Short mmCIF file of C-alpha atoms in Angstrom, two decimals:
data_model
loop_
_atom_site.label_atom_id
_atom_site.label_comp_id
_atom_site.label_asym_id
_atom_site.label_seq_id
_atom_site.Cartn_x
_atom_site.Cartn_y
_atom_site.Cartn_z
CA MET A 1 17.47 59.63 -92.07
CA ASN A 2 17.50 57.15 -89.20
CA LEU A 3 14.71 56.55 -86.69
CA ARG A 4 16.36 58.56 -83.92
CA SER A 5 16.81 61.56 -86.21
CA ARG A 6 13.16 61.39 -87.33
CA ARG A 7 12.02 61.26 -83.70
CA GLN A 8 14.16 64.26 -82.80
CA LEU A 9 12.84 66.19 -85.81
CA ARG A 10 9.22 65.33 -84.95
CA SER A 11 9.78 66.37 -81.33
CA THR A 12 11.29 69.68 -82.44
CA PHE A 13 8.36 70.26 -84.79
CA VAL A 14 5.84 69.69 -81.98
CA TRP A 15 7.69 72.14 -79.75
CA ALA A 16 7.70 74.75 -82.50
CA LEU A 17 4.01 74.16 -83.28
CA CYS A 18 3.01 74.55 -79.62
CA LEU A 19 5.06 77.73 -79.31
CA ALA A 20 3.54 79.15 -82.50
CA THR A 21 0.05 78.27 -81.25
CA LEU A 22 0.69 80.13 -78.00
CA VAL A 23 2.00 83.16 -79.88
CA LEU A 24 -1.02 83.09 -82.20
CA CYS A 25 -3.44 82.83 -79.29
CA ALA A 26 -1.72 85.69 -77.50
CA SER A 27 -2.03 87.79 -80.65
CA LEU A 28 -5.73 86.91 -80.98
CA VAL A 29 -6.39 87.78 -77.34
CA THR A 30 -4.62 91.12 -77.78
CA ALA A 31 -6.66 91.86 -80.91
CA VAL A 32 -9.94 90.87 -79.26
CA LEU A 33 -9.27 93.01 -76.20
CA ARG A 34 -8.33 95.96 -78.39
CA ASP A 35 -11.49 95.72 -80.49
CA ASP A 36 -13.91 94.52 -77.83
CA PRO A 37 -12.79 94.81 -74.18
CA ASP A 38 -16.08 93.20 -73.07
CA HIS A 39 -14.82 89.78 -74.29
CA LEU A 40 -11.94 89.75 -71.83
CA ALA A 41 -13.22 86.69 -69.91
CA ALA A 42 -13.79 84.60 -73.04
CA ALA A 43 -10.35 85.51 -74.38
CA LEU A 44 -8.67 84.52 -71.16
CA VAL A 45 -10.54 81.19 -71.10
CA LEU A 46 -9.47 80.48 -74.69
CA PHE A 47 -5.88 81.36 -73.92
CA ALA A 48 -5.87 79.21 -70.75
CA PHE A 49 -7.38 76.26 -72.66
CA VAL A 50 -4.82 76.42 -75.46
CA ALA A 51 -1.95 76.88 -73.00
CA ALA A 52 -3.14 73.88 -70.95
CA ALA A 53 -3.53 71.72 -74.08
CA SER A 54 -0.07 72.71 -75.24
CA GLY A 55 1.33 71.86 -71.83
CA VAL A 56 -0.31 68.44 -71.88
CA VAL A 57 1.10 67.73 -75.35
CA LEU A 58 4.55 68.88 -74.36
CA ASN A 59 4.47 66.87 -71.15
CA TRP A 60 3.33 63.78 -73.08
CA ARG A 61 6.13 64.26 -75.59
CA LEU A 62 8.70 64.64 -72.85
CA ASP A 63 7.45 61.52 -71.06
CA ARG A 64 7.48 59.61 -74.33
CA ALA A 65 10.99 60.78 -75.16
CA HIS A 66 12.17 59.85 -71.66
CA SER A 67 10.54 56.41 -71.96
CA ASP A 68 12.10 55.86 -75.40
CA ALA A 69 15.50 56.72 -74.00
CA LEU A 70 15.12 53.96 -71.38
CA ARG A 71 13.75 51.22 -73.66
CA ASP A 72 15.24 49.00 -76.33
CA PRO A 73 13.56 50.16 -79.57
CA LEU A 74 13.29 46.64 -81.05
CA THR A 75 11.96 44.57 -78.12
CA GLY A 76 10.56 47.28 -75.85
CA LEU A 77 12.53 45.85 -72.93
CA PRO A 78 14.40 48.10 -70.49
CA ASN A 79 17.85 49.05 -71.74
CA ARG A 80 21.08 49.23 -69.77
CA VAL A 81 20.31 52.71 -68.34
CA LEU A 82 16.94 51.64 -66.94
CA LEU A 83 18.43 48.35 -65.70
CA GLU A 84 21.07 50.21 -63.71
CA ASP A 85 18.34 52.35 -62.12
CA ARG A 86 16.34 49.22 -61.23
CA ILE A 87 19.45 47.66 -59.69
CA GLU A 88 19.97 50.75 -57.52
CA GLN A 89 16.34 50.49 -56.39
CA ALA A 90 16.93 46.81 -55.62
CA PHE A 91 19.92 47.73 -53.45
CA ARG A 92 17.85 50.24 -51.45
CA ARG A 93 14.96 47.79 -51.03
CA SER A 94 17.23 44.92 -50.01
CA ARG A 95 19.12 47.00 -47.48
CA ARG A 96 15.84 48.02 -45.85
CA SER A 97 14.19 44.59 -45.86
CA GLY A 98 17.18 42.25 -45.88
CA ASP A 99 15.75 40.38 -48.89
CA PRO A 100 18.40 39.30 -51.42
CA PHE A 101 18.17 39.47 -55.21
CA THR A 102 19.82 37.81 -58.18
CA LEU A 103 21.33 39.14 -61.40
CA ILE A 104 21.33 36.70 -64.35
CA ALA A 105 23.45 37.40 -67.44
CA ILE A 106 22.44 35.71 -70.71
CA ASP A 107 24.48 35.75 -73.91
CA LEU A 108 23.02 34.08 -77.00
CA ASP A 109 25.08 31.46 -78.83
CA GLY A 110 24.49 31.08 -82.54
CA PHE A 111 22.42 34.24 -82.98
CA LYS A 112 24.80 35.61 -85.62
CA ASP A 113 24.21 32.42 -87.55
CA VAL A 114 20.47 33.12 -87.61
CA ASN A 115 21.19 36.45 -89.28
CA ASP A 116 23.64 34.85 -91.70
CA VAL A 117 21.39 31.94 -92.68
CA ARG A 118 17.87 33.41 -92.41
CA GLY A 119 18.47 37.15 -92.66
CA HIS A 120 18.32 40.06 -90.21
CA ARG A 121 14.52 40.18 -90.27
CA ALA A 122 14.46 36.63 -88.89
CA GLY A 123 17.00 37.65 -86.25
CA ASP A 124 14.78 40.55 -85.16
CA LEU A 125 11.74 38.27 -84.93
CA VAL A 126 13.70 35.80 -82.78
CA LEU A 127 14.76 38.58 -80.40
CA LYS A 128 11.18 39.83 -80.07
CA ALA A 129 9.81 36.32 -79.48
CA LEU A 130 12.54 35.53 -76.97
CA SER A 131 11.85 38.76 -75.09
CA ARG A 132 8.18 37.79 -74.74
CA ARG A 133 9.17 34.35 -73.48
CA PHE A 134 11.46 35.84 -70.85
CA GLU A 135 8.78 38.31 -69.76
CA ALA A 136 6.30 35.44 -69.36
CA ILE A 137 8.69 33.69 -66.95
CA ILE A 138 9.64 36.54 -64.62
CA ARG A 139 7.32 38.22 -62.10
CA GLU A 140 6.06 41.81 -62.17
CA VAL A 141 8.62 42.84 -59.54
CA ASP A 142 11.47 41.47 -61.69
CA THR A 143 13.16 43.03 -64.71
CA VAL A 144 14.47 41.58 -67.95
CA ALA A 145 16.61 44.00 -69.98
CA ARG A 146 18.30 43.84 -73.34
CA VAL A 147 21.75 45.34 -72.81
CA GLY A 148 23.39 44.46 -76.13
CA GLY A 149 22.74 42.97 -79.54
CA ASP A 150 22.38 39.42 -78.18
CA GLU A 151 22.81 40.07 -74.45
CA PHE A 152 20.12 40.10 -71.77
CA VAL A 153 20.17 40.60 -68.00
CA VAL A 154 17.44 39.49 -65.59
CA LEU A 155 17.02 41.12 -62.17
CA SER A 156 15.07 38.77 -59.89
CA MET A 157 13.93 40.08 -56.52
CA GLY A 158 13.77 37.80 -53.49
CA THR A 159 15.83 35.04 -55.11
CA GLY A 160 18.11 34.37 -52.19
CA SER A 161 19.98 31.15 -52.91
CA ASP A 162 21.87 29.43 -55.67
CA ASP A 163 19.19 26.72 -55.74
CA ARG A 164 16.39 29.20 -56.42
CA ALA A 165 18.55 31.08 -58.91
CA ALA A 166 19.39 27.80 -60.66
CA ALA A 167 15.68 26.94 -60.91
CA LEU A 168 14.96 30.27 -62.58
CA VAL A 169 17.95 29.82 -64.87
CA GLY A 170 16.57 26.42 -65.86
CA ARG A 171 13.26 27.98 -66.91
CA LEU A 172 15.05 30.69 -68.86
CA ARG A 173 17.29 28.13 -70.56
CA HIS A 174 14.35 25.99 -71.67
CA ALA A 175 12.55 29.06 -73.01
CA LEU A 176 15.71 29.94 -74.91
CA ARG A 177 16.17 26.49 -76.42
CA ARG A 178 12.60 25.96 -77.65
CA PRO A 179 12.54 26.30 -81.45
CA PHE A 180 11.21 29.51 -82.96
CA ARG A 181 8.88 29.36 -85.97
CA ILE A 182 9.98 32.06 -88.38
CA ASP A 183 8.26 32.25 -91.79
CA GLY A 184 7.35 28.59 -91.56
CA ALA A 185 10.90 27.43 -90.71
CA ALA A 186 12.24 26.23 -87.37
CA VAL A 187 15.05 28.37 -85.96
CA GLU A 188 17.07 27.29 -82.92
CA ILE A 189 19.64 29.08 -80.79
CA ASP A 190 21.36 28.42 -77.51
CA GLY A 191 22.81 30.59 -74.79
CA SER A 192 25.37 30.87 -72.03
CA ILE A 193 24.02 31.89 -68.62
CA GLY A 194 25.66 33.03 -65.39
CA TRP A 195 24.30 34.56 -62.21
CA SER A 196 25.25 36.28 -58.98
CA VAL A 197 23.33 36.75 -55.71
CA PHE A 198 23.34 39.89 -53.52
CA PRO A 199 24.92 40.14 -51.01
CA ASP A 200 26.87 36.84 -51.15
CA ASP A 201 28.57 37.56 -54.49
CA GLY A 202 29.04 41.32 -54.27
CA VAL A 203 27.70 44.55 -52.81
CA THR A 204 27.88 46.80 -55.88
CA ALA A 205 26.27 46.56 -59.30
CA GLU A 206 29.71 46.32 -60.91
CA ASP A 207 30.71 43.38 -58.68
CA LEU A 208 27.48 41.48 -59.28
CA LEU A 209 27.48 41.98 -63.04
CA ALA A 210 31.16 41.04 -63.25
CA ARG A 211 30.50 37.84 -61.27
CA ALA A 212 27.51 36.92 -63.46
CA ASP A 213 29.44 37.68 -66.66
CA GLY A 214 32.42 35.64 -65.46
CA GLN A 215 30.24 32.62 -64.77
CA MET A 216 28.50 33.06 -68.11
CA TYR A 217 31.71 33.21 -70.14
CA ALA A 218 33.06 30.18 -68.30
CA THR A 219 30.34 28.14 -70.03
CA LYS A 220 31.20 29.41 -73.49
CA ARG A 221 32.41 26.88 -76.01
CA ASP A 222 36.05 25.92 -75.91
CA THR A 223 38.89 27.28 -78.03
CA SER A 224 40.34 23.93 -79.02
CA ASP A 225 41.34 23.03 -82.53
CA GLU A 226 38.12 21.17 -83.34
CA SER A 227 36.02 24.29 -82.77
CA VAL A 228 37.78 26.36 -85.45
CA LEU A 229 34.97 25.78 -87.93
CA LEU A 230 32.44 26.91 -85.34
CA ARG A 231 34.32 30.13 -84.70
CA ARG A 232 34.32 30.87 -88.42
CA GLY A 233 30.54 30.79 -88.32
CA VAL A 234 27.87 28.89 -90.16
CA ASP A 235 27.93 28.58 -93.94
CA ALA A 236 24.32 28.94 -95.07
CA GLY A 237 25.11 27.12 -98.30
CA VAL A 238 26.35 24.06 -96.39
CA VAL A 239 23.19 24.01 -94.26
CA ARG A 240 20.96 24.17 -97.35
CA ASP A 241 23.02 21.45 -99.02
CA VAL A 242 22.62 19.08 -96.07
CA GLU A 243 18.87 19.77 -96.01
CA SER A 244 18.71 18.84 -99.69
CA ALA A 245 20.88 15.75 -99.14
CA LEU A 246 18.46 14.56 -96.44
CA GLU A 247 15.52 14.95 -98.80
CA ARG A 248 17.30 13.17 -101.68
CA ASN A 249 18.87 10.36 -99.59
CA GLU A 250 22.38 11.49 -100.48
CA LEU A 251 23.87 10.82 -97.05
CA VAL A 252 25.71 7.54 -96.49
CA VAL A 253 26.51 5.87 -93.15
CA VAL A 254 29.59 3.65 -92.85
CA TYR A 255 30.85 1.72 -89.82
CA GLN A 256 34.27 1.35 -88.24
CA PRO A 257 34.76 -1.68 -85.92
CA ILE A 258 35.77 -1.31 -82.27
CA LEU A 259 37.62 -4.29 -80.79
CA ALA A 260 38.22 -5.49 -77.25
CA MET A 261 41.93 -5.22 -76.59
CA ALA A 262 42.01 -8.20 -74.23
CA ASP A 263 41.34 -10.72 -77.00
CA GLY A 264 40.77 -8.78 -80.23
CA ALA A 265 37.09 -9.75 -80.36
CA PRO A 266 34.64 -7.35 -82.06
CA HIS A 267 32.74 -5.27 -79.54
CA SER A 268 30.85 -2.63 -81.51
CA ALA A 269 31.07 -0.27 -84.49
CA GLU A 270 30.95 3.51 -84.77
CA ALA A 271 28.50 4.99 -87.28
CA LEU A 272 30.11 7.68 -89.45
CA VAL A 273 27.99 9.77 -91.83
CA ARG A 274 29.28 10.96 -95.20
CA ARG A 275 27.85 13.33 -97.81
CA ALA A 276 27.79 11.51 -101.16
CA LEU A 277 28.61 13.59 -104.25
CA PRO A 278 27.46 12.82 -107.82
CA ASP A 279 31.03 12.02 -108.89
CA GLY A 280 31.31 9.25 -106.28
CA ARG A 281 33.40 11.23 -103.80
CA PHE A 282 32.38 11.66 -100.16
CA ILE A 283 32.52 14.75 -97.92
CA PRO A 284 33.60 13.86 -94.34
CA PRO A 285 31.41 15.00 -91.41
CA ALA A 286 34.00 17.52 -90.15
CA GLU A 287 33.22 19.66 -93.20
CA PHE A 288 29.46 19.92 -92.71
CA VAL A 289 28.39 18.83 -89.19
CA PRO A 290 29.82 21.95 -87.43
CA HIS A 291 27.67 24.09 -89.74
CA VAL A 292 24.39 22.28 -89.05
CA GLU A 293 24.75 21.54 -85.33
CA ARG A 294 23.31 24.95 -84.44
CA THR A 295 20.19 24.29 -86.50
CA PRO A 296 17.26 21.81 -86.35
CA VAL A 297 18.93 20.00 -89.25
CA VAL A 298 21.35 18.29 -86.84
CA ARG A 299 18.44 16.55 -85.14
CA GLU A 300 17.14 15.12 -88.42
CA LEU A 301 20.67 14.17 -89.44
CA THR A 302 21.15 12.28 -86.16
CA PHE A 303 17.81 10.49 -86.53
CA LEU A 304 18.91 9.31 -89.98
CA VAL A 305 22.15 7.90 -88.53
CA VAL A 306 20.30 6.20 -85.62
CA ALA A 307 17.81 4.56 -88.00
CA ASP A 308 20.60 3.31 -90.25
CA ALA A 309 22.60 2.02 -87.27
CA LEU A 310 19.65 0.08 -85.87
CA ASP A 311 19.05 -1.50 -89.27
CA ALA A 312 22.75 -2.37 -89.61
CA ALA A 313 22.83 -3.95 -86.14
CA ARG A 314 19.84 -6.15 -87.05
CA ARG A 315 21.65 -7.32 -90.19
CA TRP A 316 24.81 -8.11 -88.24
CA SER A 317 22.80 -10.03 -85.64
CA LYS A 318 21.09 -12.04 -88.35
CA ALA A 319 24.55 -12.94 -89.69
CA GLY A 320 25.61 -14.11 -86.22
CA HIS A 321 27.46 -11.01 -84.98
CA ASP A 322 25.91 -9.15 -82.04
CA LEU A 323 27.60 -5.76 -82.12
CA GLY A 324 26.72 -2.55 -80.36
CA VAL A 325 26.60 0.73 -82.29
CA SER A 326 28.09 4.12 -81.37
CA ILE A 327 26.58 7.31 -82.74
CA ASN A 328 28.12 10.78 -82.51
CA ILE A 329 25.87 13.56 -81.22
CA PRO A 330 26.58 17.22 -80.41
CA TYR A 331 26.38 18.12 -76.72
CA ARG A 332 23.24 20.20 -77.17
CA LEU A 333 21.12 17.18 -78.20
CA LEU A 334 21.44 15.77 -74.67
CA ASP A 335 19.31 18.70 -73.52
CA ASP A 336 16.88 18.52 -76.45
CA ARG A 337 13.46 17.16 -75.51
CA GLN A 338 12.48 16.64 -79.15
CA PHE A 339 15.57 14.50 -79.69
CA ALA A 340 14.79 12.46 -76.56
CA ASP A 341 11.19 11.96 -77.72
CA GLY A 342 12.28 10.93 -81.21
CA LEU A 343 14.92 8.52 -79.91
CA SER A 344 12.39 6.97 -77.52
CA GLU A 345 10.02 6.35 -80.41
CA MET A 346 12.77 4.82 -82.55
CA LEU A 347 13.85 2.46 -79.76
CA ARG A 348 10.31 1.55 -78.69
CA THR A 349 10.16 -1.46 -81.03
CA VAL A 350 13.76 -2.55 -80.49
CA ASP A 351 14.31 -5.77 -78.55
CA PRO A 352 15.72 -4.84 -75.11
CA SER A 353 18.22 -7.67 -75.50
CA GLY A 354 19.28 -6.21 -78.86
CA PRO A 355 22.34 -4.11 -79.68
CA ALA A 356 23.76 -1.70 -77.12
CA ILE A 357 23.28 1.92 -78.28
CA THR A 358 26.03 4.34 -77.29
CA LEU A 359 25.78 8.08 -77.84
CA GLU A 360 29.25 9.57 -78.26
CA VAL A 361 28.90 13.12 -76.92
CA ILE A 362 31.15 15.69 -78.56
CA PRO A 363 32.28 18.10 -75.78
CA SER A 364 32.48 21.19 -77.99
CA GLY A 365 30.03 23.37 -79.86
CA PRO A 366 26.86 25.09 -78.60
CA GLY A 367 26.02 24.46 -74.96
CA ALA A 368 29.11 22.33 -74.32
CA GLY A 369 30.08 22.03 -70.66
CA THR A 370 26.72 23.24 -69.31
CA GLU A 371 24.36 21.32 -67.06
CA VAL A 372 21.81 19.06 -68.73
CA ASP A 373 18.20 18.43 -67.71
CA GLU A 374 18.36 15.48 -65.30
CA GLU A 375 14.95 14.26 -66.46
CA LEU A 376 16.25 13.86 -70.00
CA LEU A 377 19.40 12.08 -68.81
CA ALA A 378 17.19 9.71 -66.82
CA ARG A 379 15.17 9.00 -69.98
CA PHE A 380 18.31 8.02 -71.90
CA ASP A 381 19.28 5.71 -69.04
CA ALA A 382 15.80 4.14 -68.98
CA LEU A 383 16.11 3.44 -72.71
CA GLY A 384 19.32 1.54 -72.06
CA VAL A 385 21.34 4.11 -73.97
CA ARG A 386 24.98 4.40 -72.92
CA LEU A 387 26.86 7.73 -72.91
CA SER A 388 30.44 8.03 -74.10
CA LEU A 389 32.61 11.16 -73.90
CA ASP A 390 34.28 11.69 -77.25
CA ASP A 391 37.58 13.56 -77.72
CA ALA A 392 38.61 12.96 -74.09
CA GLY A 393 41.81 14.76 -73.12
CA ARG A 394 40.89 18.08 -74.72
CA ALA A 395 40.34 20.98 -72.35
CA ALA A 396 36.59 21.09 -73.02
CA SER A 397 36.12 17.42 -72.18
CA PHE A 398 36.82 17.82 -68.47
CA ALA A 399 33.70 19.94 -67.83
CA ALA A 400 31.55 17.26 -69.48
CA LEU A 401 33.39 14.58 -67.49
CA ARG A 402 32.17 16.21 -64.28
CA LEU A 403 28.58 16.81 -65.40
CA LEU A 404 27.46 13.76 -67.39
CA PRO A 405 26.59 10.25 -66.14
CA LEU A 406 29.05 8.56 -68.49
CA ASP A 407 29.67 4.91 -69.21
CA GLU A 408 32.69 5.32 -71.44
CA LEU A 409 35.66 7.56 -72.21
CA LYS A 410 37.02 7.86 -75.74
CA ILE A 411 40.57 9.21 -75.95
CA ASP A 412 41.06 11.90 -78.59
CA VAL A 413 42.66 10.67 -81.80
CA GLY A 414 45.32 13.40 -81.71
CA PHE A 415 46.94 11.98 -78.59
CA VAL A 416 46.78 8.38 -79.83
CA HIS A 417 48.51 9.38 -83.07
CA GLY A 418 51.41 10.70 -80.99
CA LEU A 419 52.15 7.35 -79.34
CA GLY A 420 55.71 6.26 -80.07
CA ARG A 421 56.70 9.76 -81.18
CA ASN A 422 55.74 12.14 -78.39
CA PRO A 423 56.28 11.23 -74.72
CA THR A 424 53.81 13.93 -73.64
CA ASP A 425 51.03 12.35 -75.71
CA ALA A 426 51.91 8.95 -74.22
CA ALA A 427 51.66 10.37 -70.70
CA ILE A 428 48.28 11.98 -71.47
CA VAL A 429 46.89 8.78 -72.98
CA ARG A 430 48.07 6.71 -70.05
CA GLY A 431 46.67 9.29 -67.62
CA MET A 432 43.26 9.31 -69.38
CA ILE A 433 43.09 5.52 -69.13
CA GLU A 434 43.77 5.75 -65.40
CA ILE A 435 41.21 8.54 -64.95
CA GLY A 436 38.57 6.59 -66.85
CA HIS A 437 39.11 3.46 -64.81
CA ALA A 438 39.18 5.43 -61.54
CA LEU A 439 35.71 6.74 -62.47
CA GLY A 440 34.46 3.26 -63.30
CA LEU A 441 34.34 3.90 -67.05
CA LYS A 442 35.36 1.79 -70.01
CA VAL A 443 38.08 3.42 -72.13
CA VAL A 444 38.28 3.44 -75.93
CA ALA A 445 41.26 4.64 -77.96
CA GLU A 446 40.46 5.87 -81.46
CA GLY A 447 42.98 6.46 -84.21
CA VAL A 448 45.01 3.27 -83.54
CA GLU A 449 47.09 2.92 -86.70
CA THR A 450 50.11 0.82 -85.74
CA ARG A 451 50.88 -2.42 -83.94
CA SER A 452 53.14 -0.45 -81.61
CA ALA A 453 50.23 1.80 -80.54
CA TRP A 454 48.03 -1.28 -80.04
CA ASN A 455 50.66 -2.92 -77.84
CA SER A 456 51.19 0.22 -75.73
CA LEU A 457 47.48 0.70 -75.16
CA ALA A 458 46.99 -2.96 -74.27
CA GLY A 459 49.84 -2.76 -71.79
CA TRP A 460 48.25 0.24 -70.07
CA GLY A 461 44.92 -1.59 -69.74
CA CYS A 462 42.90 0.25 -72.40
CA ASP A 463 39.62 -1.62 -72.91
CA TYR A 464 38.81 -1.05 -76.59
CA ALA A 465 40.46 0.28 -79.76
CA GLN A 466 39.47 1.43 -83.21
CA GLY A 467 41.48 2.83 -86.09
CA PHE A 468 43.00 1.94 -89.46
CA TYR A 469 45.18 -0.74 -87.85
CA VAL A 470 41.96 -2.47 -86.84
CA ALA A 471 39.84 -1.69 -89.92
CA THR A 472 38.74 1.18 -92.11
CA PRO A 473 35.10 2.35 -92.12
CA ARG A 474 32.92 0.25 -94.43
CA HIS A 475 29.38 -0.52 -95.54
CA PRO A 476 27.36 -2.76 -93.16
CA ASP A 477 27.47 -5.73 -95.55
CA GLU A 478 31.22 -5.32 -96.06
CA LEU A 479 31.62 -5.31 -92.30
CA ILE A 480 29.89 -8.70 -92.14
CA GLU A 481 32.45 -10.08 -94.60
CA TRP A 482 35.32 -8.56 -92.60
CA LEU A 483 34.01 -10.03 -89.37
CA GLY A 484 34.04 -13.46 -90.92
CA VAL A 485 37.64 -13.31 -92.14
CA SER A 486 39.94 -10.52 -91.04
CA TRP A 487 39.41 -9.37 -87.50
CA PRO A 488 41.39 -12.09 -85.58
CA ALA A 489 44.62 -10.82 -87.20
CA VAL A 490 44.98 -8.03 -84.64
CA ALA A 491 44.73 -10.28 -81.56
#
């Protein structure tokens, strides 16, 4: 029997008990009056007392049942029915006073993965904790409601401009992104948020909610090919395996050179992490990174790669080769204060005149295409860290191109592979080079595998190139040997 059925049965039982009590009292009064008419007053008082008590109980039960019908049973927040009533009250109040209000729609990203990896109990605890965080942010006159499994709506009174709404959204987003401690483990989620302001964005509840939902879904992750693994969901076994590999030092970082196309000179190297297997084989990052980028594991994985890259750069410098290093990071880490703090600590002892550190931001996955905390972006800039947009040319990359203070554009490998075979790919590559230069950015082409592709890119003014035509990924010491012998061959 489910909870709702038990509540209905208990309510029915209370009704029946009250009715039976009234019938019994009436029978007792009748008997008393028949046997002893002098006790009429006492009998009436007893009957009135029992009737009043029964009425109080019934009224309490009705109020409780009505309240339960308007509240989410897990979090205790208002549900959709109560939210709609509050919105109607907001309309009446605003029309009398002229004060506007804002509706904010929030849809959690990665919540299903919490259930899959940690279990439904952990998911319930996250929802309860998140509800308390949201309630701590809003005022008493505001409302936060849970309107679906992982959907919330905030009604904020007196928020009359996009700037004020954006400020509130920022507080909600930071509350959402702070890690949750569940049974001793850190659990992280993200969310997509949209809002609408009355009366500028609509004059009915349907219009306002539709506008907020539309803005929210516009920030959802892309549907490009590279997000297929994300749409399939997180494999808990892969996450556990990467956690174990971190503990046992079974992750290997290799480096692929990036050359200046003007003269073929080495410019930098991209750090690429691999999962080493006992039989000597390696699992490429595409098979495990999409599964861990929703979890705190991705932060530790990135720290490992940064530490290895800094060590490799020192070894190259000692051998007479001053190369920068590029490190892939998921979009969400740009808005992660713990990542910024950790990176600051790692770079604190690095010589400012040392290797240039470039973070290659992947414009897909959780949080992709959303605004990033400007304070954190300023911290990266103060550290001397450059930002590069990876996979440029994909649909999702254009939102990041507008939002991030980039230094570099890296053309997606799929388009570069099409050079010489597909005129459309050639037009896109040439167009991305022109866009990058128009924005004052350096442009890198990855996936350069033929001399013909190299020549075409050089003719269009591409700044840098990497790919199998240049060199395959290799261990830092092997890269030193390659730098001393092989690299001038491509010039």
